[in-house]
JSON list of C-alpha atoms in Angstrom, two decimals:
[
{"chain": "A", "resi": 1, "resn": "MET", "atom": "CA", "xyz": [2.94, 46.87, 27.09]},
{"chain": "A", "resi": 2, "resn": "ASN", "atom": "CA", "xyz": [0.82, 49.91, 27.04]},
{"chain": "A", "resi": 3, "resn": "LYS", "atom": "CA", "xyz": [-0.08, 51.73, 23.80]},
{"chain": "A", "resi": 4, "resn": "LYS", "atom": "CA", "xyz": [2.69, 54.38, 24.43]},
{"chain": "A", "resi": 5, "resn": "THR", "atom": "CA", "xyz": [5.57, 51.82, 24.36]},
{"chain": "A", "resi": 6, "resn": "GLN", "atom": "CA", "xyz": [4.26, 49.65, 21.54]},
{"chain": "A", "resi": 7, "resn": "THR", "atom": "CA", "xyz": [6.21, 50.08, 18.34]},
{"chain": "A", "resi": 8, "resn": "THR", "atom": "CA", "xyz": [5.61, 48.64, 14.86]},
{"chain": "A", "resi": 9, "resn": "ALA", "atom": "CA", "xyz": [8.69, 46.83, 13.37]},
{"chain": "A", "resi": 10, "resn": "ILE", "atom": "CA", "xyz": [10.20, 48.58, 10.28]},
{"chain": "A", "resi": 11, "resn": "LYS", "atom": "CA", "xyz": [11.54, 46.24, 7.67]},
{"chain": "A", "resi": 12, "resn": "ILE", "atom": "CA", "xyz": [14.42, 48.54, 6.72]},
{"chain": "A", "resi": 13, "resn": "ASP", "atom": "CA", "xyz": [15.02, 46.59, 3.49]},
{"chain": "A", "resi": 14, "resn": "SER", "atom": "CA", "xyz": [11.74, 46.69, 2.13]},
{"chain": "A", "resi": 15, "resn": "THR", "atom": "CA", "xyz": [11.24, 48.43, -1.11]},
{"chain": "A", "resi": 16, "resn": "LEU", "atom": "CA", "xyz": [8.85, 50.77, 0.62]},
{"chain": "A", "resi": 17, "resn": "SER", "atom": "CA", "xyz": [11.25, 51.75, 3.35]},
{"chain": "A", "resi": 18, "resn": "ILE", "atom": "CA", "xyz": [14.04, 52.35, 0.73]},
{"chain": "A", "resi": 19, "resn": "PHE", "atom": "CA", "xyz": [11.76, 54.21, -1.58]},
{"chain": "A", "resi": 20, "resn": "ASN", "atom": "CA", "xyz": [10.79, 56.50, 1.38]},
{"chain": "A", "resi": 21, "resn": "ALA", "atom": "CA", "xyz": [14.30, 57.26, 2.46]},
{"chain": "A", "resi": 22, "resn": "ILE", "atom": "CA", "xyz": [15.19, 58.13, -1.16]},
{"chain": "A", "resi": 23, "resn": "LEU", "atom": "CA", "xyz": [12.06, 60.46, -1.51]},
{"chain": "A", "resi": 24, "resn": "LEU", "atom": "CA", "xyz": [12.63, 62.18, 1.93]},
{"chain": "A", "resi": 25, "resn": "SER", "atom": "CA", "xyz": [16.49, 62.54, 1.35]},
{"chain": "A", "resi": 26, "resn": "THR", "atom": "CA", "xyz": [15.61, 64.34, -2.08]},
{"chain": "A", "resi": 27, "resn": "ILE", "atom": "CA", "xyz": [13.16, 66.46, -0.50]},
{"chain": "A", "resi": 28, "resn": "GLY", "atom": "CA", "xyz": [15.77, 67.45, 2.25]},
{"chain": "A", "resi": 29, "resn": "GLY", "atom": "CA", "xyz": [18.68, 67.55, -0.35]},
{"chain": "A", "resi": 30, "resn": "GLN", "atom": "CA", "xyz": [17.04, 70.04, -2.55]},
{"chain": "A", "resi": 31, "resn": "VAL", "atom": "CA", "xyz": [18.34, 72.87, -0.51]},
{"chain": "A", "resi": 32, "resn": "VAL", "atom": "CA", "xyz": [21.76, 71.88, -2.03]},
{"chain": "A", "resi": 33, "resn": "ILE", "atom": "CA", "xyz": [20.73, 70.56, -5.33]},
{"chain": "A", "resi": 34, "resn": "VAL", "atom": "CA", "xyz": [18.79, 73.52, -6.58]},
{"chain": "A", "resi": 35, "resn": "ALA", "atom": "CA", "xyz": [20.62, 76.19, -4.95]},
{"chain": "A", "resi": 36, "resn": "PRO", "atom": "CA", "xyz": [22.16, 77.70, -7.98]},
{"chain": "A", "resi": 37, "resn": "GLY", "atom": "CA", "xyz": [18.75, 78.15, -9.73]},
{"chain": "A", "resi": 38, "resn": "PHE", "atom": "CA", "xyz": [17.36, 79.43, -6.30]},
{"chain": "A", "resi": 39, "resn": "VAL", "atom": "CA", "xyz": [19.83, 81.87, -6.14]},
{"chain": "A", "resi": 40, "resn": "GLN", "atom": "CA", "xyz": [19.43, 83.07, -9.66]},
{"chain": "A", "resi": 41, "resn": "GLY", "atom": "CA", "xyz": [15.63, 83.31, -9.14]},
{"chain": "A", "resi": 42, "resn": "LEU", "atom": "CA", "xyz": [16.14, 85.33, -5.94]},
{"chain": "A", "resi": 43, "resn": "VAL", "atom": "CA", "xyz": [18.07, 88.04, -7.93]},
{"chain": "A", "resi": 44, "resn": "GLU", "atom": "CA", "xyz": [16.12, 87.84, -11.14]},
{"chain": "A", "resi": 45, "resn": "TYR", "atom": "CA", "xyz": [12.59, 87.43, -9.83]},
{"chain": "A", "resi": 46, "resn": "MET", "atom": "CA", "xyz": [12.44, 88.59, -6.36]},
{"chain": "A", "resi": 47, "resn": "SER", "atom": "CA", "xyz": [14.86, 91.67, -6.77]},
{"chain": "A", "resi": 48, "resn": "PHE", "atom": "CA", "xyz": [17.29, 90.60, -4.09]},
{"chain": "A", "resi": 49, "resn": "THR", "atom": "CA", "xyz": [21.00, 91.78, -4.68]},
{"chain": "A", "resi": 50, "resn": "SER", "atom": "CA", "xyz": [23.45, 89.18, -5.61]},
{"chain": "A", "resi": 51, "resn": "SER", "atom": "CA", "xyz": [25.10, 89.49, -2.10]},
{"chain": "A", "resi": 52, "resn": "GLN", "atom": "CA", "xyz": [21.55, 89.28, -0.41]},
{"chain": "A", "resi": 53, "resn": "ALA", "atom": "CA", "xyz": [20.79, 86.03, -2.46]},
{"chain": "A", "resi": 54, "resn": "GLY", "atom": "CA", "xyz": [24.22, 84.58, -1.49]},
{"chain": "A", "resi": 55, "resn": "PHE", "atom": "CA", "xyz": [23.58, 85.44, 2.12]},
{"chain": "A", "resi": 56, "resn": "ILE", "atom": "CA", "xyz": [20.11, 83.66, 1.92]},
{"chain": "A", "resi": 57, "resn": "ALA", "atom": "CA", "xyz": [21.60, 80.58, 0.36]},
{"chain": "A", "resi": 58, "resn": "SER", "atom": "CA", "xyz": [24.32, 80.47, 3.12]},
{"chain": "A", "resi": 59, "resn": "SER", "atom": "CA", "xyz": [21.64, 80.92, 5.63]},
{"chain": "A", "resi": 60, "resn": "GLU", "atom": "CA", "xyz": [19.70, 77.97, 4.38]},
{"chain": "A", "resi": 61, "resn": "MET", "atom": "CA", "xyz": [23.03, 75.75, 4.23]},
{"chain": "A", "resi": 62, "resn": "SER", "atom": "CA", "xyz": [23.81, 76.77, 7.84]},
{"chain": "A", "resi": 63, "resn": "GLY", "atom": "CA", "xyz": [20.39, 75.64, 8.98]},
{"chain": "A", "resi": 64, "resn": "LEU", "atom": "CA", "xyz": [21.01, 72.35, 7.20]},
{"chain": "A", "resi": 65, "resn": "ALA", "atom": "CA", "xyz": [24.53, 72.17, 9.00]},
{"chain": "A", "resi": 66, "resn": "VAL", "atom": "CA", "xyz": [22.98, 72.98, 12.39]},
{"chain": "A", "resi": 67, "resn": "ALA", "atom": "CA", "xyz": [20.29, 70.31, 12.01]},
{"chain": "A", "resi": 68, "resn": "THR", "atom": "CA", "xyz": [22.81, 67.66, 10.88]},
{"chain": "A", "resi": 69, "resn": "ILE", "atom": "CA", "xyz": [25.16, 68.31, 13.86]},
{"chain": "A", "resi": 70, "resn": "SER", "atom": "CA", "xyz": [21.97, 68.55, 16.16]},
{"chain": "A", "resi": 71, "resn": "MET", "atom": "CA", "xyz": [20.74, 65.23, 15.08]},
{"chain": "A", "resi": 72, "resn": "ILE", "atom": "CA", "xyz": [23.90, 63.62, 16.38]},
{"chain": "A", "resi": 73, "resn": "TRP", "atom": "CA", "xyz": [22.53, 64.31, 19.76]},
{"chain": "A", "resi": 74, "resn": "LEU", "atom": "CA", "xyz": [18.89, 64.50, 19.19]},
{"chain": "A", "resi": 75, "resn": "ILE", "atom": "CA", "xyz": [18.35, 61.28, 17.31]},
{"chain": "A", "resi": 76, "resn": "SER", "atom": "CA", "xyz": [18.71, 59.07, 20.30]},
{"chain": "A", "resi": 77, "resn": "ARG", "atom": "CA", "xyz": [16.34, 61.23, 22.32]},
{"chain": "A", "resi": 78, "resn": "VAL", "atom": "CA", "xyz": [13.38, 61.46, 20.07]},
{"chain": "A", "resi": 79, "resn": "ASP", "atom": "CA", "xyz": [11.23, 58.92, 18.17]},
{"chain": "A", "resi": 80, "resn": "TRP", "atom": "CA", "xyz": [12.49, 59.27, 14.34]},
{"chain": "A", "resi": 81, "resn": "ARG", "atom": "CA", "xyz": [9.07, 58.90, 13.01]},
{"chain": "A", "resi": 82, "resn": "GLN", "atom": "CA", "xyz": [7.85, 61.89, 14.92]},
{"chain": "A", "resi": 83, "resn": "ALA", "atom": "CA", "xyz": [11.10, 63.90, 13.97]},
{"chain": "A", "resi": 84, "resn": "ILE", "atom": "CA", "xyz": [10.39, 63.16, 10.33]},
{"chain": "A", "resi": 85, "resn": "THR", "atom": "CA", "xyz": [6.83, 64.36, 10.47]},
{"chain": "A", "resi": 86, "resn": "PHE", "atom": "CA", "xyz": [8.00, 67.34, 12.51]},
{"chain": "A", "resi": 87, "resn": "LEU", "atom": "CA", "xyz": [10.91, 68.16, 10.01]},
{"chain": "A", "resi": 88, "resn": "LEU", "atom": "CA", "xyz": [8.62, 67.69, 6.94]},
{"chain": "A", "resi": 89, "resn": "ILE", "atom": "CA", "xyz": [6.23, 70.14, 8.54]},
{"chain": "A", "resi": 90, "resn": "ILE", "atom": "CA", "xyz": [8.97, 72.70, 9.10]},
{"chain": "A", "resi": 91, "resn": "VAL", "atom": "CA", "xyz": [10.16, 72.27, 5.43]},
{"chain": "A", "resi": 92, "resn": "LEU", "atom": "CA", "xyz": [6.57, 72.57, 4.23]},
{"chain": "A", "resi": 93, "resn": "ILE", "atom": "CA", "xyz": [5.40, 75.63, 6.16]},
{"chain": "A", "resi": 94, "resn": "GLY", "atom": "CA", "xyz": [8.76, 77.37, 5.73]},
{"chain": "A", "resi": 95, "resn": "ASN", "atom": "CA", "xyz": [8.68, 77.06, 1.95]},
{"chain": "A", "resi": 96, "resn": "LEU", "atom": "CA", "xyz": [4.99, 78.17, 1.86]},
{"chain": "A", "resi": 97, "resn": "VAL", "atom": "CA", "xyz": [5.52, 81.06, 4.09]},
{"chain": "A", "resi": 98, "resn": "SER", "atom": "CA", "xyz": [8.66, 82.04, 1.98]},
{"chain": "A", "resi": 99, "resn": "MET", "atom": "CA", "xyz": [6.47, 82.37, -1.04]},
{"chain": "A", "resi": 100, "resn": "ALA", "atom": "CA", "xyz": [4.78, 85.18, 0.58]},
{"chain": "A", "resi": 101, "resn": "VAL", "atom": "CA", "xyz": [7.58, 87.09, 2.03]},
{"chain": "A", "resi": 102, "resn": "ASN", "atom": "CA", "xyz": [9.89, 89.71, 0.08]},
{"chain": "A", "resi": 103, "resn": "ASP", "atom": "CA", "xyz": [11.56, 91.26, 3.22]},
{"chain": "A", "resi": 104, "resn": "TYR", "atom": "CA", "xyz": [15.31, 90.27, 3.35]},
{"chain": "A", "resi": 105, "resn": "GLN", "atom": "CA", "xyz": [15.58, 89.63, 7.02]},
{"chain": "A", "resi": 106, "resn": "THR", "atom": "CA", "xyz": [12.54, 87.59, 7.36]},
{"chain": "A", "resi": 107, "resn": "PHE", "atom": "CA", "xyz": [13.26, 85.70, 4.32]},
{"chain": "A", "resi": 108, "resn": "LEU", "atom": "CA", "xyz": [16.84, 85.04, 5.58]},
{"chain": "A", "resi": 109, "resn": "ILE", "atom": "CA", "xyz": [15.34, 83.63, 8.91]},
{"chain": "A", "resi": 110, "resn": "LEU", "atom": "CA", "xyz": [12.66, 81.56, 6.86]},
{"chain": "A", "resi": 111, "resn": "ARG", "atom": "CA", "xyz": [15.31, 79.84, 4.84]},
{"chain": "A", "resi": 112, "resn": "PHE", "atom": "CA", "xyz": [17.48, 78.96, 7.74]},
{"chain": "A", "resi": 113, "resn": "ILE", "atom": "CA", "xyz": [14.45, 77.41, 9.24]},
{"chain": "A", "resi": 114, "resn": "CYS", "atom": "CA", "xyz": [13.81, 75.50, 5.97]},
{"chain": "A", "resi": 115, "resn": "GLY", "atom": "CA", "xyz": [17.50, 74.45, 5.95]},
{"chain": "A", "resi": 116, "resn": "PHE", "atom": "CA", "xyz": [17.21, 73.11, 9.67]},
{"chain": "A", "resi": 117, "resn": "GLY", "atom": "CA", "xyz": [14.21, 70.94, 8.52]},
{"chain": "A", "resi": 118, "resn": "SER", "atom": "CA", "xyz": [16.00, 69.74, 5.46]},
{"chain": "A", "resi": 119, "resn": "GLY", "atom": "CA", "xyz": [19.22, 69.04, 7.37]},
{"chain": "A", "resi": 120, "resn": "GLY", "atom": "CA", "xyz": [17.26, 66.83, 9.96]},
{"chain": "A", "resi": 121, "resn": "LEU", "atom": "CA", "xyz": [15.59, 64.88, 7.02]},
{"chain": "A", "resi": 122, "resn": "LEU", "atom": "CA", "xyz": [18.97, 64.16, 5.42]},
{"chain": "A", "resi": 123, "resn": "SER", "atom": "CA", "xyz": [20.49, 62.98, 8.56]},
{"chain": "A", "resi": 124, "resn": "ILE", "atom": "CA", "xyz": [17.60, 60.54, 9.37]},
{"chain": "A", "resi": 125, "resn": "CYS", "atom": "CA", "xyz": [17.64, 59.16, 5.73]},
{"chain": "A", "resi": 126, "resn": "TYR", "atom": "CA", "xyz": [21.21, 58.56, 5.49]},
{"chain": "A", "resi": 127, "resn": "ALA", "atom": "CA", "xyz": [21.05, 56.69, 8.96]},
{"chain": "A", "resi": 128, "resn": "VAL", "atom": "CA", "xyz": [18.28, 54.69, 7.56]},
{"chain": "A", "resi": 129, "resn": "MET", "atom": "CA", "xyz": [20.33, 53.73, 4.23]},
{"chain": "A", "resi": 130, "resn": "GLY", "atom": "CA", "xyz": [23.33, 52.87, 6.40]},
{"chain": "A", "resi": 131, "resn": "LEU", "atom": "CA", "xyz": [21.30, 50.27, 8.27]},
{"chain": "A", "resi": 132, "resn": "THR", "atom": "CA", "xyz": [20.13, 48.51, 5.12]},
{"chain": "A", "resi": 133, "resn": "THR", "atom": "CA", "xyz": [21.94, 45.22, 4.03]},
{"chain": "A", "resi": 134, "resn": "LYS", "atom": "CA", "xyz": [22.82, 46.69, 0.62]},
{"chain": "A", "resi": 135, "resn": "THR", "atom": "CA", "xyz": [24.00, 50.08, 1.83]},
{"chain": "A", "resi": 136, "resn": "ASP", "atom": "CA", "xyz": [26.29, 50.86, -1.28]},
{"chain": "A", "resi": 137, "resn": "ARG", "atom": "CA", "xyz": [23.63, 50.06, -3.69]},
{"chain": "A", "resi": 138, "resn": "ASN", "atom": "CA", "xyz": [20.96, 52.04, -1.79]},
{"chain": "A", "resi": 139, "resn": "PHE", "atom": "CA", "xyz": [23.24, 55.06, -1.46]},
{"chain": "A", "resi": 140, "resn": "GLY", "atom": "CA", "xyz": [23.89, 54.99, -5.03]},
{"chain": "A", "resi": 141, "resn": "TYR", "atom": "CA", "xyz": [20.02, 55.09, -5.66]},
{"chain": "A", "resi": 142, "resn": "MET", "atom": "CA", "xyz": [19.76, 57.86, -3.28]},
{"chain": "A", "resi": 143, "resn": "ILE", "atom": "CA", "xyz": [22.46, 60.02, -5.13]},
{"chain": "A", "resi": 144, "resn": "MET", "atom": "CA", "xyz": [21.11, 58.96, -8.51]},
{"chain": "A", "resi": 145, "resn": "TRP", "atom": "CA", "xyz": [17.49, 60.15, -7.76]},
{"chain": "A", "resi": 146, "resn": "ALA", "atom": "CA", "xyz": [18.65, 63.36, -6.13]},
{"chain": "A", "resi": 147, "resn": "LEU", "atom": "CA", "xyz": [20.79, 64.09, -9.37]},
{"chain": "A", "resi": 148, "resn": "ILE", "atom": "CA", "xyz": [17.91, 63.32, -11.71]},
{"chain": "A", "resi": 149, "resn": "TYR", "atom": "CA", "xyz": [15.61, 65.51, -9.45]},
{"chain": "A", "resi": 150, "resn": "GLY", "atom": "CA", "xyz": [18.05, 68.29, -9.74]},
{"chain": "A", "resi": 151, "resn": "ALA", "atom": "CA", "xyz": [18.60, 68.06, -13.48]},
{"chain": "A", "resi": 152, "resn": "VAL", "atom": "CA", "xyz": [14.78, 68.19, -14.04]},
{"chain": "A", "resi": 153, "resn": "VAL", "atom": "CA", "xyz": [13.90, 70.96, -11.68]},
{"chain": "A", "resi": 154, "resn": "LEU", "atom": "CA", "xyz": [16.87, 73.30, -12.70]},
{"chain": "A", "resi": 155, "resn": "PHE", "atom": "CA", "xyz": [15.61, 72.78, -16.30]},
{"chain": "A", "resi": 156, "resn": "ILE", "atom": "CA", "xyz": [12.13, 73.65, -15.49]},
{"chain": "A", "resi": 157, "resn": "MET", "atom": "CA", "xyz": [12.72, 76.24, -12.62]},
{"chain": "A", "resi": 158, "resn": "PRO", "atom": "CA", "xyz": [11.85, 79.39, -14.88]},
{"chain": "A", "resi": 159, "resn": "THR", "atom": "CA", "xyz": [8.52, 77.85, -15.49]},
{"chain": "A", "resi": 160, "resn": "ILE", "atom": "CA", "xyz": [8.05, 77.03, -11.77]},
{"chain": "A", "resi": 161, "resn": "TYR", "atom": "CA", "xyz": [8.94, 80.68, -10.84]},
{"chain": "A", "resi": 162, "resn": "SER", "atom": "CA", "xyz": [6.12, 81.78, -13.26]},
{"chain": "A", "resi": 163, "resn": "TRP", "atom": "CA", "xyz": [3.64, 79.35, -11.79]},
{"chain": "A", "resi": 164, "resn": "VAL", "atom": "CA", "xyz": [3.99, 80.72, -8.37]},
{"chain": "A", "resi": 165, "resn": "GLY", "atom": "CA", "xyz": [3.60, 84.26, -9.53]},
{"chain": "A", "resi": 166, "resn": "MET", "atom": "CA", "xyz": [7.36, 85.40, -9.71]},
{"chain": "A", "resi": 167, "resn": "LYS", "atom": "CA", "xyz": [7.65, 87.32, -12.84]}
]
């Protein structure tokens, strides 16, 4: 075998694999989990209208849906490890650039891109959890941590807004 075709075996039921899938699914799922607080922040802190904020949120959800559907076709054609890295970069850069943008159209496009990255992450993480031997338990952990994350973030979201300079 040459270096390009060598792969490292992944112990799908290892604590580290399950932890990573839970962490990445929480990152991907934040689009849905904190949407109410995000929309409120768009209206209160970024001066978007309620209608614009709703369209921004739906744009992000649309990106998530497009990625989820696309992953059905893409996942068998790409290396899933590289896909996760690429999707995390999309989410990270999209969120960082979004912090500097106030233009509605640009923000709408950036949020679609972030949603796409998040949807891809969710798809891969759900597939990974489906391959574990204790699937039901692991999905339960995934949902539990997403809900804990949502409760904590929605509680501290006003403080987060002020930290990033949104007055």
